[in-house]
Every structure is written in C-alpha cells, then in structure tokens.
C-alpha cells in the first residue's frame, strides 16, 4: 500500500464523512473502509477511467473459511428464509477438485463484474447495466423480474428475490420480484472503501482478496496482476471478468 | 354514479379525519422533520419531491452520484420518528411522514418494497465506530 | 374462388357451447387465481428457484407463442403459396394465431416478478436484448395479423389480402427466429448457445401450430355441424406429418452436432441417457409419442386420413410439443453450468449438481389458464364475427375436386 496515497485518501474521506453528519453515518460510510481506493466527491459521477476489480489468491483461501460469505450477508442484509434453493446468495464458496490428482481448492465466486456482461446484453429493459467504473448492477426500479439475466449469467451469480422483504439495509435496497447480485459493495466503494468480503478476508489474516482499480498501474491489484500469473473463470467466453484468480 | 360515490366519500371523510380538521377541510397531520427546515422550500417539496427523488435515483443508481440533498436515505433519516422505547418507526407506517400524506391523497408509494423504511440502526453505527480505520489488520475484528 | 366462400358466425346457443365457455372460463379464472397467488406470496411458492429460474409458466408460454406463429401457416399456405383449398381456413388461422400468442404472452407477463411494471417493459428498451426485439416482434405480429384479418373480411380490402399475407408470413418467420434465439443467444448454457435453435423453433412452430389448428378446426366443424371434406383432412394430415419429420430432423441435427463435440458430452448424456424425468420426456414424450407415433398414424393406411387418426396424431403432437419445450427449458437449466471444465465442483449453491425441479400447481394452473384464454377467445370470436366457413366439404373448397387427386399432393409451402 502506498503510504502517502493512503493519507491523502483518509483526509478526503474524512471530509466526506463529516459532510454526512450525525445519524446518517451508515456502515456504507464506515471509517474502516479506507483502502488504496480513491474516493470521489459526492457529486462526481463514477469515472470510466477506473475499472474496479478483485484479485483472489486461491492458495490463501482455506476450505472451511466462509468469512467473506457471512460478511456479505451482514453487510447487505441477506437474511435467509431457511429455503436454500430460493434464498439469496451473492457470494458462495465453491470447492474445486481436480479428479486427476485429487488436489482440492476452495474459492469464493460472486458476480464477476464482466467487461462484456451477458446479463446486460440480454436485459430487455436495461435494468442490468455496467457502470462506467466497471461495476455491474441491477437497477431495481426498472427490473421487471423476467430472470433472463439469470439464464445468461455464466457464473450463476444472480439471485431472484422470491418473497416480500422487510428491514433492508438503507444502503442496500432489495425487494420481491427483482433480480440482484453482488454490487462490489458499491456504497462502500463510492465512499472510498472496499467490499465487505475483502475486508472480512483481511480480518481473518488470510488476505486472499485484493480489491482495487485494474486501470491504475500503481494500485496493489494491478501490480499483483502484472507480477503473478492470474486467470479468470471461463476466460474462454471472452466476457473479461473483473474478478481474477491467482493459482486457479 | 361516480358523483354519488364522491359525495358519500366527502360526507364521511370529515368525520374520520375530524381530529385534524382545519377550517372545515380535513388535512393530513404531517410529522415534522428533525432540522430547522427541509432541503428545499416546503411548497416546492410538496409539489416536486417525487421528481427530485426519481431524478436522484437515476443519478445515484447509474452514475454513483451520491449528493445528500434529495437522497431518499436522508429524507428517512430526518423524518423518521421513534416510538416510546426509542425504536425507529417505519416511515410508511400509518400516520408517519410518508404515509400520512400518501394515504390522504390515495397515491401508492412504490419505494418501500425495496428501500429501508427506517434509518440505519444505531447499534450498527456504533459497531462500526468501534473499529478505527487502522484496525484493518487486527485479527479479532469480525462482523 | 375466394369470394364465393361463405363465412358464417356460429349460433352459439346450444348447451354444449355454453358448457364449453363455462369450462374454459373456469380454467381461465383458475389461471388468474394462480398468478395472483404467486405474485402475492412471491415466487418461493412455485417450484422455480435460483437454479431453475424459468419453470412451467415458461414451458406453456413458449409453447403457445411458438404454436401461435405456426397456426398462421394455414393462412400463409393459401395467400403466399396460392393453395386455394386452404383459403376458407385463413380467417380461423389468423384468429388462432392471435389468441394463442396473447395467451402465451399473458402467461409470460403474469409470471414476471413485477407484472405491474409491464409499462416499463413497453417503454424502456435495451436494443441489444433479443427479449426487447421480441416485444416489437410480438406487438408487430398482433398488428399485422389484425390487419390481415381485416383485409380478408372487408370486401373492399380483399385485393390487398395477399400482400399483407406475405408480410405476415415473413414476419412470423422472423418472430419464431426471435423466440428460438432467446435460447440460441445464451452463450453460457451448454444446452442452448446454438444457431440451430432458430430453425428448430420454426419447425416446431409449423408442427405445433398445425396440430392445434387441426384440433380446433375439427372440433368447430363437428360441434357446429359443418361438413369437413375427407380429402382436405387427409391433405392437412400429410402436411402435419412433414412438419413432424422436420422437427425430428432438426432435433437429430442438434443432438448429433453436440455429441460430436467432447465439450458437450455432459449435457448430451444428461438429456439422452441419465437425466431421469428429462430423459424420459425426451424419448417417450418428444420422440416416440410426440414424433414417431403420430407419423405412423398419419402415414399408415389404416389410420391415415381418418378423423380418429388425425385427432390422436394432433393431440400427441401437442403433448409431445409441451414435452419438447419442457426438455429444452427445464433440462437446459437443470444441467449445472460448467465454471471449471474438467474439474469436480461442489458448493452450497448447487454448483456441479443437477438442479431439481417439480412444478407447483400454481405454475401449471397459470399455464393452463393461458391455453384456456386462447381457446375461449376463439370460441367467443367465432360467435361474434364470421371466422368459420359455412362448409369445408371437398366439393366446396377444392377446385380440382372432380379430378383425381394427384398422389402425395403436399403443398409447396411445406
């Protein structure tokens, strides 16, 4: 992490947090979210010069750890209804075993925030869209709940809300009859923070997940992508996911 | 026929809303916000709040602009009330800020299928305040 | 020739007619009630979930939409391919196309997570989406077929009927291409993602549409005492046989191509060998009962051209068609997405495992409601407007009736 950059960001971020004043200081604007990310001003739109991405080092990810999954659920208010088939799942741990040598690995899979997202292509109303900075989101105001995006997603990253919801998180609106998926914790990212899963992974000491700007050659993620061999899930599809895996 | 229904409705409404009657015309009782004044002139807000909210909604959703003035989250944070035990009351509950007017005008609010009806819970705000920003590497930090 | 055909409304006062309306109306109410229940409670009351995101409503909807474009073929054979014997059937053909499409789209819309946002779907478009194109194709189809019917019924406009018939024929080919491409354009799903989906769907539409048309036509004639010529029936039966063969051909092409690629061995094995109910529906439902048996019924001298044989064959094609759409939609989703080729995967979210689906009664009810709507609308329309010809006797419809029928006279439209 770049020390001077960190200080600069902290100062900017504190300014933004002060503007948010009082009770409105939500977890979306949490203080511990400050990473190497550069915070924008509140009135500044997301920039096309940025491409948010994630790097997951599978060798650092342990089979029995699900901290990223529970952090996601807590952050975004994903409470289950005891119905695994229909409950929302924005991030899941997948175990991958090579039948030839028996080597087994475990890795988190979530929305891969593709550069060419099939979900966005197929969405009839444009509710599925890719933000300028590469984050793929669902605009639930115009989602009609047709689920074509779920048919199109190569990563099974999306969930449909199958029932009425109450007590949603103010920063993560979600409701019956619409499709949803990992947002890269866009509310945190906009405030200069990083996704809850990345933070939780760091807190366990595994540090398997790195979040940052793939377009910024000085960011930690870019330096690691330049240094190590990394890959994408189903790279053959050519959708160019923003989530990359190391030691896949 | 429609006129008859209207007349009947007009006859019954005043008795239902007698408590709030002012000058012969029933009007909704609107909970006051927390601050001195709203983010814009009251008359303007009454007439155009939905336009501002919907404009803001598109900007926030698609561009990530998160200005505070017409943010629904901020509206709720300011206008929500708490009950006797200090728990926040949903803003769309009968008699609360959104509901009082919208029930009166019989306009359905579509926001709260998805949006939170209460401000962020205090305990979580405190929980996050427990972690200073330098605590990233501390292993005992957990959600 | 065309101007000589007499069209008449049905009387529609018999007990049987009213009973038909009552039964169809009850089924329609059942469908609407199912939709209301699903929407009120959320989709967790259905068999659909995050693995099988499209279920029984979509099977019915796709089947009806596909059959709708096929039902129009009878009119096209008359106006585009100039087979005058089919001319008296044009109006019923157009009517059935409209009602089947409306029924299918109704099911699709009522299954949406937000049917209340239909206005959004009609006003906000992403033109890269084949779904969005389809909204235009469906609406356009309704308008074109509506105009087509009007031109046929309005004496002054009849000279333009053939032109609009051409437009309708081309439009319906594009429309079915669009429906097939909903699946053909899904790059990530192994069961789909193939150009053959579009022509396969066109063949399916020819077959399902004609089968349903035959059933409706024969029921209308029998219940209203209208004569129906044996030769006309035999001719249409042969046409249905050709369409059934076309569906079998494209199905074979689809699976043989997939079998050749080692990459698709998994999905092919699932559909053809060990997919349980999917495999059973494929072989027994789609291929044998929906394909080979009706082919035999329509060709074997004992049953070919008979009423019983034609009715049974049409029913089997209809049910086999539903089975085929089920195999395509449910089977294609039940087989797990391949995220890591060559690896064994597992997760708490169904990775690497075949997804289970059992349709709830609400979904089936909604689908049946769509079918009921289509048939009810036909029953009411033939009462109000002259859609049905007064007679379909061979002497009335076939200009060559007195001459011996040429052997194997299959219209060029096949």
XYZ file of N, CA, C and O in Angstrom, chain B residues 6-102:
388
model
N -68.447 10.108 -4.789
C -67.635 11.234 -4.335
C -68.331 11.975 -3.189
O -67.725 12.265 -2.149
N -69.614 12.211 -3.380
C -70.354 12.942 -2.351
C -70.366 12.153 -1.051
O -70.104 12.689 0.036
N -70.612 10.844 -1.169
C -70.603 9.999 0.016
C -69.258 10.053 0.721
O -69.183 10.176 1.938
N -68.206 9.959 -0.107
C -66.857 9.988 0.451
C -66.632 11.308 1.175
O -66.075 11.349 2.277
N -67.074 12.388 0.571
C -66.871 13.690 1.180
C -67.636 13.816 2.496
O -67.224 14.500 3.412
N -68.758 13.105 2.557
C -69.548 13.175 3.786
C -68.858 12.441 4.932
O -68.940 12.847 6.085
N -68.205 11.337 4.571
C -67.619 10.525 5.637
C -66.211 10.969 6.028
O -65.830 10.836 7.172
N -65.487 11.473 5.073
C -64.096 11.837 5.347
C -63.943 12.772 6.552
O -63.121 12.515 7.423
N -64.726 13.841 6.604
C -64.513 14.781 7.706
C -64.653 14.111 9.065
O -63.876 14.400 9.972
N -65.598 13.186 9.187
C -65.764 12.552 10.482
C -64.561 11.675 10.801
O -64.138 11.581 11.955
N -64.010 11.048 9.783
C -62.831 10.201 10.001
C -61.633 11.050 10.410
O -60.820 10.653 11.230
N -61.510 12.176 9.778
C -60.327 12.990 9.983
C -60.627 14.191 10.869
O -59.950 15.195 10.828
N -61.678 14.065 11.702
C -62.135 15.203 12.473
C -61.017 15.810 13.320
O -60.923 17.027 13.451
N -60.175 14.943 13.844
C -59.136 15.429 14.743
C -58.202 16.421 14.058
O -57.659 17.329 14.680
N -58.026 16.216 12.739
C -57.057 17.060 12.059
C -57.720 18.185 11.295
O -57.079 18.881 10.526
N -59.004 18.333 11.513
C -59.739 19.289 10.704
C -59.246 20.710 10.966
O -59.064 21.133 12.091
N -59.031 21.401 9.861
C -58.667 22.807 9.997
C -59.520 23.584 9.032
O -59.448 23.370 7.822
N -60.306 24.465 9.546
C -61.132 25.328 8.701
C -62.079 24.565 7.824
O -62.278 24.919 6.674
N -62.628 23.464 8.318
C -63.632 22.734 7.562
C -63.073 21.738 6.578
O -63.769 20.879 6.110
N -61.814 21.844 6.220
C -61.219 20.898 5.262
C -60.268 19.977 6.016
O -59.367 20.450 6.701
N -60.490 18.666 5.914
C -59.557 17.774 6.610
C -58.186 17.807 5.944
O -58.086 17.892 4.722
N -57.160 17.754 6.724
C -55.825 17.709 6.136
C -54.985 16.727 6.926
O -55.245 16.497 8.108
N -54.028 16.128 6.289
C -53.210 15.134 6.987
C -52.320 15.792 8.027
O -51.902 16.939 7.845
N -52.045 15.079 9.081
C -51.085 15.615 10.038
C -49.715 15.064 9.670
O -49.519 13.860 9.576
N -48.825 15.948 9.400
C -47.513 15.525 8.911
C -46.479 15.696 10.017
O -46.364 16.762 10.615
N -45.753 14.609 10.247
C -44.699 14.683 11.250
C -43.628 15.660 10.789
O -43.218 15.632 9.635
N -43.158 16.461 11.708
C -42.138 17.430 11.349
C -40.767 16.755 11.294
O -40.512 15.793 12.025
N -39.928 17.238 10.422
C -38.579 16.697 10.339
C -37.746 17.141 11.521
O -38.200 17.908 12.374
N -36.523 16.641 11.581
C -35.684 16.931 12.745
C -35.083 18.331 12.730
O -34.963 18.970 13.751
N -34.695 18.788 11.553
C -33.943 20.046 11.487
C -34.833 21.269 11.486
O -36.038 21.194 11.718
N -34.223 22.406 11.207
C -34.956 23.660 11.156
C -35.841 23.718 9.907
O -36.966 24.152 9.944
N -35.272 23.325 8.801
C -36.042 23.386 7.560
C -35.642 22.240 6.643
O -34.593 21.623 6.824
N -36.472 22.009 5.624
C -36.210 20.914 4.695
C -35.117 21.322 3.702
O -34.676 22.475 3.673
N -34.722 20.379 2.860
C -33.635 20.651 1.909
C -34.064 21.630 0.818
O -33.229 22.120 0.062
N -35.355 21.862 0.718
C -35.846 22.888 -0.200
C -37.126 23.442 0.396
O -37.634 22.919 1.392
N -37.614 24.484 -0.228
C -38.830 25.134 0.215
C -39.965 24.115 0.393
O -40.122 23.203 -0.417
N -40.744 24.233 1.430
C -41.791 23.251 1.709
C -42.774 23.114 0.545
O -43.136 22.000 0.144
N -43.204 24.243 -0.006
C -44.141 24.169 -1.132
C -43.522 23.414 -2.305
O -44.178 22.614 -2.958
N -42.259 23.709 -2.544
C -41.564 23.012 -3.636
C -41.494 21.518 -3.344
O -41.769 20.685 -4.218
N -41.150 21.170 -2.138
C -41.026 19.750 -1.790
C -42.372 19.045 -1.919
O -42.448 17.926 -2.410
N -43.426 19.696 -1.490
C -44.740 19.056 -1.578
C -45.090 18.742 -3.023
O -45.653 17.701 -3.335
N -44.734 19.669 -3.886
C -45.133 19.504 -5.278
C -44.157 18.623 -6.062
O -44.568 17.848 -6.917
N -42.887 18.760 -5.771
C -41.898 18.148 -6.671
C -41.005 17.086 -6.015
O -40.035 16.667 -6.624
N -41.291 16.665 -4.790
C -40.361 15.724 -4.151
C -40.194 14.451 -4.969
O -39.101 13.896 -5.062
N -41.270 14.015 -5.603
C -41.164 12.759 -6.361
C -40.275 12.928 -7.595
O -39.534 12.018 -7.957
N -40.328 14.093 -8.201
C -39.473 14.338 -9.370
C -37.999 14.363 -8.949
O -37.138 13.785 -9.615
N -37.741 15.053 -7.846
C -36.355 15.136 -7.371
C -35.846 13.755 -6.963
O -34.716 13.378 -7.280
N -36.696 13.002 -6.286
C -36.282 11.666 -5.841
C -35.998 10.769 -7.036
O -35.016 10.029 -7.058
N -36.855 10.867 -8.040
C -36.679 9.979 -9.176
C -35.466 10.395 -10.018
O -34.757 9.558 -10.566
N -35.201 11.704 -10.059
C -34.008 12.179 -10.760
C -32.749 11.707 -10.024
O -31.826 11.161 -10.613
N -32.771 11.887 -8.718
C -31.634 11.477 -7.889
C -31.418 9.971 -7.998
O -30.297 9.485 -8.051
N -32.523 9.232 -8.036
C -32.473 7.773 -8.072
C -31.689 7.324 -9.292
O -30.814 6.470 -9.197
N -31.958 7.939 -10.442
C -31.237 7.538 -11.654
C -29.769 7.932 -11.584
O -28.897 7.180 -12.000
N -29.513 9.111 -11.046
C -28.109 9.553 -10.966
C -27.310 8.686 -10.001
O -26.174 8.324 -10.271
N -27.903 8.368 -8.879
C -27.187 7.558 -7.895
C -26.982 6.140 -8.424
O -25.891 5.584 -8.370
N -28.066 5.581 -8.971
C -28.020 4.200 -9.440
C -27.011 4.040 -10.571
O -26.146 3.166 -10.532
N -27.116 4.885 -11.575
C -26.347 4.636 -12.787
C -24.995 5.329 -12.814
O -24.099 4.895 -13.521
N -24.862 6.434 -12.069
C -23.595 7.159 -12.143
C -22.849 7.181 -10.822
O -21.701 7.618 -10.769
N -23.511 6.753 -9.773
C -22.835 6.754 -8.485
C -22.754 8.125 -7.844
O -21.959 8.332 -6.936
N -23.588 9.068 -8.317
C -23.628 10.385 -7.677
C -24.404 10.248 -6.376
O -25.520 9.752 -6.364
N -23.795 10.656 -5.303
C -24.442 10.445 -4.003
C -24.578 11.731 -3.208
O -24.274 11.790 -2.019
N -25.048 12.771 -3.879
C -25.279 14.028 -3.166
C -26.404 13.824 -2.163
O -27.267 12.971 -2.335
N -26.383 14.644 -1.113
C -27.289 14.389 0.005
C -28.651 15.054 -0.165
O -29.625 14.616 0.435
N -28.724 16.141 -0.948
C -29.916 16.984 -0.876
C -31.216 16.217 -1.104
O -32.144 16.315 -0.319
N -31.282 15.440 -2.176
C -32.533 14.746 -2.468
C -32.387 13.235 -2.326
O -33.003 12.463 -3.044
N -31.538 12.824 -1.405
C -31.352 11.399 -1.173
C -32.484 10.845 -0.311
O -32.786 11.392 0.758
N -33.108 9.774 -0.776
C -34.221 9.165 -0.036
C -33.769 8.752 1.362
O -34.492 8.892 2.343
N -32.543 8.260 1.434
C -31.980 7.829 2.711
C -31.975 8.987 3.708
O -32.303 8.829 4.882
N -31.596 10.160 3.189
C -31.533 11.342 4.054
C -32.930 11.784 4.463
O -33.145 12.218 5.588
N -33.887 11.679 3.535
C -35.276 12.028 3.868
C -35.735 11.216 5.064
O -36.309 11.734 6.019
N -35.473 9.911 4.969
C -35.944 8.999 6.001
C -35.205 9.270 7.311
O -35.811 9.317 8.379
N -33.908 9.493 7.215
C -33.119 9.742 8.409
C -33.667 10.951 9.169
O -33.699 10.971 10.398
N -34.130 11.931 8.413
C -34.581 13.167 9.059
C -36.035 13.074 9.520
O -36.400 13.591 10.560
N -36.864 12.418 8.737
C -38.303 12.453 9.020
C -38.797 11.283 9.852
O -39.954 11.271 10.270
N -37.960 10.283 10.072
C -38.417 9.115 10.829
C -38.584 9.484 12.300
O -37.859 10.324 12.833
N -39.535 8.836 12.917
C -39.727 9.067 14.351
C -39.361 7.795 15.110
O -39.159 6.736 14.508
N -39.283 7.910 16.407
C -39.030 6.733 17.241
C -40.222 6.531 18.163
O -40.909 7.484 18.515
N -40.444 5.276 18.543
C -41.562 5.010 19.453
C -41.120 5.215 20.904
O -40.009 5.663 21.163
N -41.988 4.860 21.830
C -41.710 5.133 23.243
C -40.437 4.454 23.731
O -39.748 4.963 24.608
N -40.143 3.285 23.132
C -38.947 2.572 23.578
C -37.715 2.991 22.788
O -36.669 2.363 22.879
N -37.859 4.029 21.994
C -36.701 4.551 21.263
C -36.418 3.831 19.967
O -35.425 4.119 19.305
N -37.289 2.869 19.598
C -37.085 2.161 18.334
C -37.643 2.990 17.176
O -38.701 3.602 17.309
N -36.948 3.008 16.036
C -37.469 3.767 14.901
C -38.767 3.152 14.361
O -38.937 1.938 14.362
N -39.665 4.018 13.948
C -40.939 3.576 13.378
C -40.821 3.647 11.853
O -40.276 4.619 11.345
N -41.298 2.622 11.139
C -41.209 2.671 9.670
C -41.874 3.937 9.130
O -42.957 4.306 9.567
N -41.219 4.563 8.179
C -41.681 5.840 7.650
C -42.985 5.687 6.871
O -43.704 6.656 6.651
N -43.287 4.455 6.482
C -44.526 4.231 5.731
C -45.626 3.641 6.607
O -46.644 3.186 6.114
N -45.372 3.606 7.934
C -46.420 3.110 8.833
C -47.523 4.162 8.918
O -47.266 5.344 8.701
N -48.750 3.726 9.203
C -49.865 4.680 9.230
C -49.557 5.878 10.116
O -49.078 5.729 11.234
N -49.812 7.049 9.587
C -49.603 8.265 10.354
C -48.198 8.814 10.288
O -47.942 9.950 10.684
N -47.261 8.016 9.792
C -45.879 8.509 9.707
C -45.737 9.421 8.486
O -46.644 9.567 7.680
N -44.535 9.970 8.345
C -44.330 11.055 7.392
C -44.828 10.739 5.974
O -45.647 11.461 5.420
N -44.350 9.660 5.393
C -44.746 9.357 4.006
C -46.216 8.967 3.940
O -46.968 9.428 3.091
N -46.597 8.086 4.896
C -47.942 7.513 4.819
C -49.016 8.566 5.032
O -50.061 8.538 4.375
N -48.795 9.503 5.947
C -49.877 10.423 6.284
C -50.393 11.138 5.041
O -51.584 11.179 4.787
N -49.483 11.666 4.236
C -49.897 12.376 3.035
C -50.374 11.431 1.932
O -51.356 11.692 1.259
N -49.623 10.338 1.767
C -49.943 9.460 0.648
C -51.260 8.733 0.857
O -51.968 8.459 -0.099
